[in-house]
Every structure is written in structure tokens, then in C-alpha cells.
Amino acid sequence: MRGAVERSTEYPVVAVDRALAKRLSQRTPARFGAEFTRAGIVDADRIHPGDQLKFQIFETVDAGLLGSTGRAPTLIGPIEVGGDGAVSLPYAGRIQANGRRLEDLRGDLETRLAEQTPNPQVIVTRESGSGFSVTVSGNASGGGVVPLNYGQRSLRAALAMVGGAQGDPALVTVEVMRAGKRGRARLDQIQTVPGQDIALRPGDAITVTTEKPRVAMLGASSSQGAVPLEHAGETLAAALARAGGLSANSGDAKGLFVLRSTNAATGSEKPEIYAFDMTQPEGIFAADAFALEDGDVVYVSEVAVSRAGRAVRALLGFTQPVDQITSLGG
């Protein structure tokens, strides 16, 4: 009976049909939680520690307070906003800037300078790529500091700025570290699921990781060893075909097994063994629906005649196949 569990061994052996294969292949992909998805687009006009600010100060007198002549503007900066969120300017003192808009800081400066020079005019600008930025590292095509400019304040925009991520999106995980909190999502979810293309915050650290899943082929398959999975969700039938299939001489089509130490679909940490009968159409369909996971072991058992044939050849020293031996006499 398909889906039945054989408990005669230490680990359960589950006979797999197509319906069970589909259930086992359903995985819940990593996605960002509400603390990340509910954060709106950050206001680019807000000042943050680490920002590099430039100031142009215009005075209405020839002999200006700040030393400019001919009423040309006095240029100051760039000045970095300190860890305490403040900046220091001549004749204005130390001014708190963190969290304020550029326009608010401009007005505050004009008010302070007006006490010492008539009708000053101030322009405040922020240099691109300073404190208002995020970092991208890992398996992205590029990396480094990415400024949160207009139109570039979402996760996908930041990844695009460094050339995108490498590999199958279903095998790429993007992690965001923000103020001591960590969020993770699979790239295909970021690209397709509403809300997963989260808004970024200055100081976010983005790490891109590309999985390289492999399975082990053992037993009477045409080839043995580690077989890389070409994409997420590659099926048992597809991976076995790339490995050359079952050995024509010794592979037992009734004895195809997948050994799995942990099950990401069910959350089980107990090793399980899944059995496929490839002599039946249902077993072939099941193998074609069963998605392999990183670390799975695919084992093909040998037919009894193959084991007996090897024993006879070893005993008698023959090299030809047993089925070609017509007589042991002279």
C-alpha cells in the first residue's frame, strides 16, 4: 500500500506515491516578518549619524561674518554628523541634527547666525553615499556601500545597484540585519510576494547567500558520488536521470530509496527512508514529483541475481557474466 510505513527497521521506511511525494515537497520558504514588512519608505530628508553635510552661507554685507568677500557664499564641509547626532559650525555652535529634516536644520542655522550678521541665507545638502546608506555583502554580483537615494530605498533596488544576486532565486537567501534584529527571505519571495520587497533603513546590513545543494548517489546507480542539484525543487527522477539512472546490470527497480536525516517540509528531525517502486507507473510518477533536499542520500539496491553473480565470479575466477556461462564442465 502506497504511503504505508514499514517499522521493522530502526528508521521508518515510507512507501511513496505521487500524492505523498507532492506533500513532502511542499516547503514554506523563508520570508521577512511583520517588523520588517510594516516599515514604510524612509524619509530621505531626515538626517542621521554618519551623514556628510555641506553648507553654503550667503551674507548680505561685503565684510561678512565668515570672511567671504564680494558677497560670495561661504562653503563649509563636508562635516560628518557625530554619533550624538550633532554638528558644529562657526558662530552657530553645536546643533542637534539627528532625525531632523534638512530644511529644519537650515532654518535653525539662519536663526542663530542672524544674531551676528544681517539676513543670512543658508543652503544645506547631504553628500550621496554617506550615513544615509546600507551595506551589501556575500554572493551578490557586487557589494559595498549603497546610498539610499530617491527611488533606491527598497531591498530589490539596493540589490540591483550592486548587480543583483547570483544563482537560482529559489536558492538565494537575503538576510537583513537591522538594529540587532535579523530577518531572512528567499530571493524568489522578495521578487514575487507583495510586501517582501521591504523598505530599507540607514545602517541596514544586507548579506546574500547562495545555496549549493547536493545529494549523494550510492548503490547500483550508473554513477556514484555527490550530485549537485541544478535548481531548487529538482526531483528524484530528474537527478537520477542526470546520474545515468539505475545500473542496467545490477540496479533493482523495486529498491530505490531516499534517506533523509531531517525533513524541512514536516519539521521532523528523525531520519526517514522513502521507498519507490520504479516497476510501477505510480512509483515513477512519485519519483518525478518528489523534490530532493540538500544532504539527501539516494540509494539503489542491487537485484539478488547480481549479488549471486558476483559471488560466483569471485569464487570461480570467471570474468564473463554468469548468464553467459553455459557449462562448468570441459
C-alpha positions in Angstrom: 0.0 0.0 0.0 1.4 3.4 -1.0 2.2 5.7 1.8 2.5 2.8 4.2 5.2 2.8 6.8 7.4 -0.2 7.4 8.6 -0.3 11.0 10.6 -3.4 11.0 13.8 -1.4 11.0 15.2 1.3 13.4 14.1 4.0 11.0 10.7 4.2 9.3 10.6 3.2 5.6 7.7 5.0 3.9 6.4 3.7 0.5 5.9 6.9 -1.5 3.1 7.5 -4.0 2.5 10.7 -6.1 0.2 12.4 -3.5 2.7 11.8 -0.7 5.6 13.0 -2.8 3.8 16.3 -3.5 3.0 16.8 0.2 6.6 16.1 1.2 7.8 18.6 -1.5 5.8 21.5 -0.1 8.2 23.7 1.8 7.5 27.0 3.5 10.0 29.4 2.1 11.8 32.0 4.3 10.1 35.4 4.4 10.5 38.6 6.3 8.4 39.1 9.4 6.0 41.9 10.2 8.7 44.0 11.9 10.3 44.4 8.5 7.4 44.4 6.1 5.5 47.0 8.1 8.3 49.5 7.9 7.5 52.2 5.4 9.8 54.0 2.9 12.3 56.1 4.9 12.2 59.9 4.6 15.3 60.8 2.7 15.3 64.4 4.1 15.9 63.1 7.6 19.5 63.5 8.9 21.3 60.5 10.5 24.6 60.0 12.3 27.4 59.5 9.8 25.8 61.8 7.2 28.2 64.2 5.5 26.6 67.6 5.3 27.7 70.6 3.2 26.7 74.2 4.0 26.6 77.3 1.8 26.1 80.5 3.8 25.3 83.8 2.0 25.7 87.1 3.8 24.2 90.5 2.7 27.3 92.5 3.7 30.6 92.8 1.9 32.7 92.1 5.0 30.9 89.0 6.1 31.0 87.3 9.5 32.5 84.2 8.0 35.1 86.0 5.9 33.7 85.8 2.4 34.2 88.8 0.1 32.1 90.2 -2.7 29.0 88.5 -1.2 30.2 85.1 -2.5 28.8 82.2 -0.3 31.0 80.7 2.4 31.4 77.0 1.8 31.7 74.7 4.8 32.0 71.0 4.8 31.5 68.2 4.3 31.0 67.8 8.1 30.1 64.4 9.4 27.2 64.2 11.8 28.6 62.7 15.0 27.4 59.7 16.9 25.5 62.1 19.2 23.6 63.4 16.1 25.1 66.9 16.3 27.3 69.1 14.1 29.5 72.1 15.0 29.6 75.3 12.8 31.5 78.6 13.3 29.4 81.2 15.1 26.5 78.8 15.4 27.9 76.3 17.9 26.9 72.7 18.2 23.5 72.0 16.7 21.5 68.8 17.1 20.8 67.4 13.6 19.8 63.7 14.0 16.2 63.0 12.9 15.7 66.5 11.7 14.9 67.5 8.1 17.5 69.4 6.1 15.1 72.3 5.9 14.6 72.4 9.6 18.4 72.5 10.2 18.7 75.3 7.6 16.2 77.4 9.4 17.9 76.8 12.8 21.2 77.9 11.4 19.8 81.1 9.8 18.2 82.0 13.1 21.4 81.5 15.0 23.6 83.4 12.5 21.1 86.2 12.2 22.1 87.3 15.7 25.5 88.2 14.4 25.1 89.0 10.6 22.1 90.6 8.9 19.7 88.4 7.0 21.9 85.3 6.3 20.8 82.7 3.8 21.8 79.0 4.3 21.7 76.0 1.9 22.2 72.6 3.5 22.9 69.5 1.3 23.9 65.9 2.0 26.6 64.1 0.1 25.5 60.9 -1.6 26.5 57.6 -0.1 27.4 58.9 3.4 25.4 57.9 6.5 22.2 57.5 4.6 23.2 54.2 3.1 23.2 50.4 3.6 25.9 47.7 3.0 25.6 44.7 0.8 27.9 41.7 1.0 28.0 38.0 0.2 27.1 36.4 -3.1 25.8 39.5 -4.8 27.4 40.3 -8.1 29.0 43.3 -6.4 29.0 44.7 -3.0 29.8 47.7 -0.8 28.0 50.8 0.5 24.8 51.6 -1.4 23.3 55.1 -0.9 19.6 55.3 -0.3 18.9 57.8 -3.0 15.4 58.6 -4.3 13.9 55.5 -5.9 16.6 53.2 -4.4 15.3 52.7 -0.9 13.9 49.2 -1.2 15.7 45.8 -1.0 15.4 44.9 -4.6 16.6 48.4 -5.7 19.7 48.0 -3.4 20.5 44.6 -4.9 20.1 45.9 -8.4 22.6 48.7 -7.6 25.3 46.1 -7.0 24.4 44.0 -10.0 21.9 41.6 -8.4 22.3 38.2 -6.8 23.9 35.1 -8.4 22.1 31.8 -8.9 18.6 30.4 -8.9 16.4 32.9 -6.9 14.9 29.9 -5.1 18.4 29.0 -3.8 19.3 32.6 -2.8 18.7 33.8 0.7 18.8 37.5 1.6 19.4 38.4 5.2 18.9 41.9 6.6 20.4 42.9 10.0 18.8 46.0 11.5 19.3 47.4 14.9 20.2 44.0 16.3 17.3 42.2 14.6 17.7 39.7 11.9 15.3 39.0 9.0 15.7 36.5 6.2 13.8 35.8 2.9 14.3 33.8 -0.2 15.0 35.9 -3.3 12.1 34.5 -5.3 9.8 35.5 -2.5 11.2 39.0 -2.5 10.7 39.2 -6.2 7.1 37.9 -6.3 5.3 38.2 -3.0 3.8 41.6 -2.1 5.4 43.2 0.9 8.6 41.1 0.8 10.5 43.8 -1.1 11.0 45.6 2.2 11.9 49.3 2.7 15.4 49.8 3.9 16.8 51.8 6.8 20.1 53.6 7.0 22.7 51.2 8.5 21.0 48.0 7.3 23.5 45.2 6.7 22.4 43.0 3.8 24.0 39.6 3.2 23.3 37.5 0.2 23.9 33.7 0.4 23.5 31.2 -2.5 22.9 27.6 -1.5 24.7 24.8 -3.4 22.6 21.8 -2.6 24.0 18.3 -3.3 22.8 14.7 -2.9 24.8 11.5 -2.7 24.1 8.7 -5.2 25.0 5.3 -3.8 24.5 1.7 -4.7 23.6 0.3 -8.0 23.1 3.5 -9.9 25.1 4.1 -13.2 27.3 6.5 -11.3 28.1 7.2 -7.7 29.1 10.2 -5.8 28.0 13.7 -5.0 25.5 15.1 -7.5 24.7 18.9 -7.4 21.1 19.8 -7.7 20.6 22.1 -10.7 17.8 24.1 -9.1 15.5 24.2 -6.1 12.9 21.5 -6.1 14.7 19.2 -8.6 13.0 15.9 -8.4 14.4 12.4 -7.7 13.6 11.3 -11.2 15.5 14.2 -12.8 18.6 13.9 -10.6 18.7 10.1 -11.1 18.5 10.6 -14.8 21.4 13.1 -14.8 23.4 10.5 -12.9 22.8 7.9 -15.6 19.8 6.1 -14.0 19.8 2.7 -12.5 22.5 0.3 -13.5 21.2 -1.9 -16.3 23.0 -4.9 -14.9 22.5 -4.7 -11.2 20.0 -2.0 -10.3 16.8 -3.1 -8.6 13.9 -1.0 -9.9 11.9 -2.1 -6.8 14.7 -0.9 -4.5 15.1 2.9 -4.9 15.4 4.7 -1.6 15.9 8.3 -0.4 17.5 8.6 3.1 16.8 11.9 4.7 18.3 12.9 8.1 15.9 15.9 8.7 12.7 16.9 6.9 12.3 20.6 6.1 8.8 20.1 4.9 7.5 18.4 8.1 9.9 19.8 10.6 10.8 16.3 11.7 14.4 15.8 13.0 14.1 12.0 12.9 15.8 10.3 9.9 13.4 8.8 7.5 13.6 6.5 4.5 11.4 6.9 1.4 10.9 3.9 -0.9 10.0 4.0 -4.6 8.9 1.0 -6.7 10.1 2.0 -10.2 8.5 -1.1 -11.8 5.1 0.5 -11.3 3.8 3.7 -13.0 2.8 5.2 -9.6 6.4 4.8 -8.4 7.7 6.6 -11.5 5.2 9.4 -11.1 6.1 9.6 -7.4 9.8 9.9 -8.2 9.0 12.6 -10.7 7.1 14.6 -8.0 9.5 14.1 -5.1 11.7 17.1 -4.6 15.2 16.3 -3.3 16.8 18.4 -0.5 20.4 19.2 0.3 22.1 16.3 2.0 19.7 13.6 0.8 21.2 10.2 0.1 19.8 8.3 -3.0 20.4 4.6 -2.7 19.7 2.0 -5.4 19.7 -1.6 -4.1 21.0 -4.5 -6.2 19.0 -7.3 -7.6 19.6 -10.7 -6.0 20.9 -12.3 -9.2 23.5 -9.6 -9.5 24.8 -10.3 -6.0 24.8 -14.0 -6.7 26.6 -13.5 -10.0 29.4 -11.5 -8.3 29.8 -14.2 -5.7 30.1 -17.0 -8.4 32.6 -15.0 -10.4 34.7 -14.3 -7.4 34.6 -17.9 -6.4 35.4 -19.4 -9.8 37.6 -16.6 -11.2 35.4 -16.0 -14.2 35.3 -12.6 -15.7 32.3 -13.2 -18.1 28.8 -12.6 -16.9 27.1 -15.6 -15.2 24.3 -15.6 -17.7 26.8 -16.3 -20.4 28.2 -19.4 -18.7 26.6 -22.4 -20.4 28.7 -25.2 -18.8 31.1 -25.7 -15.9 32.5 -28.8 -17.5 35.1 -29.1 -20.2 
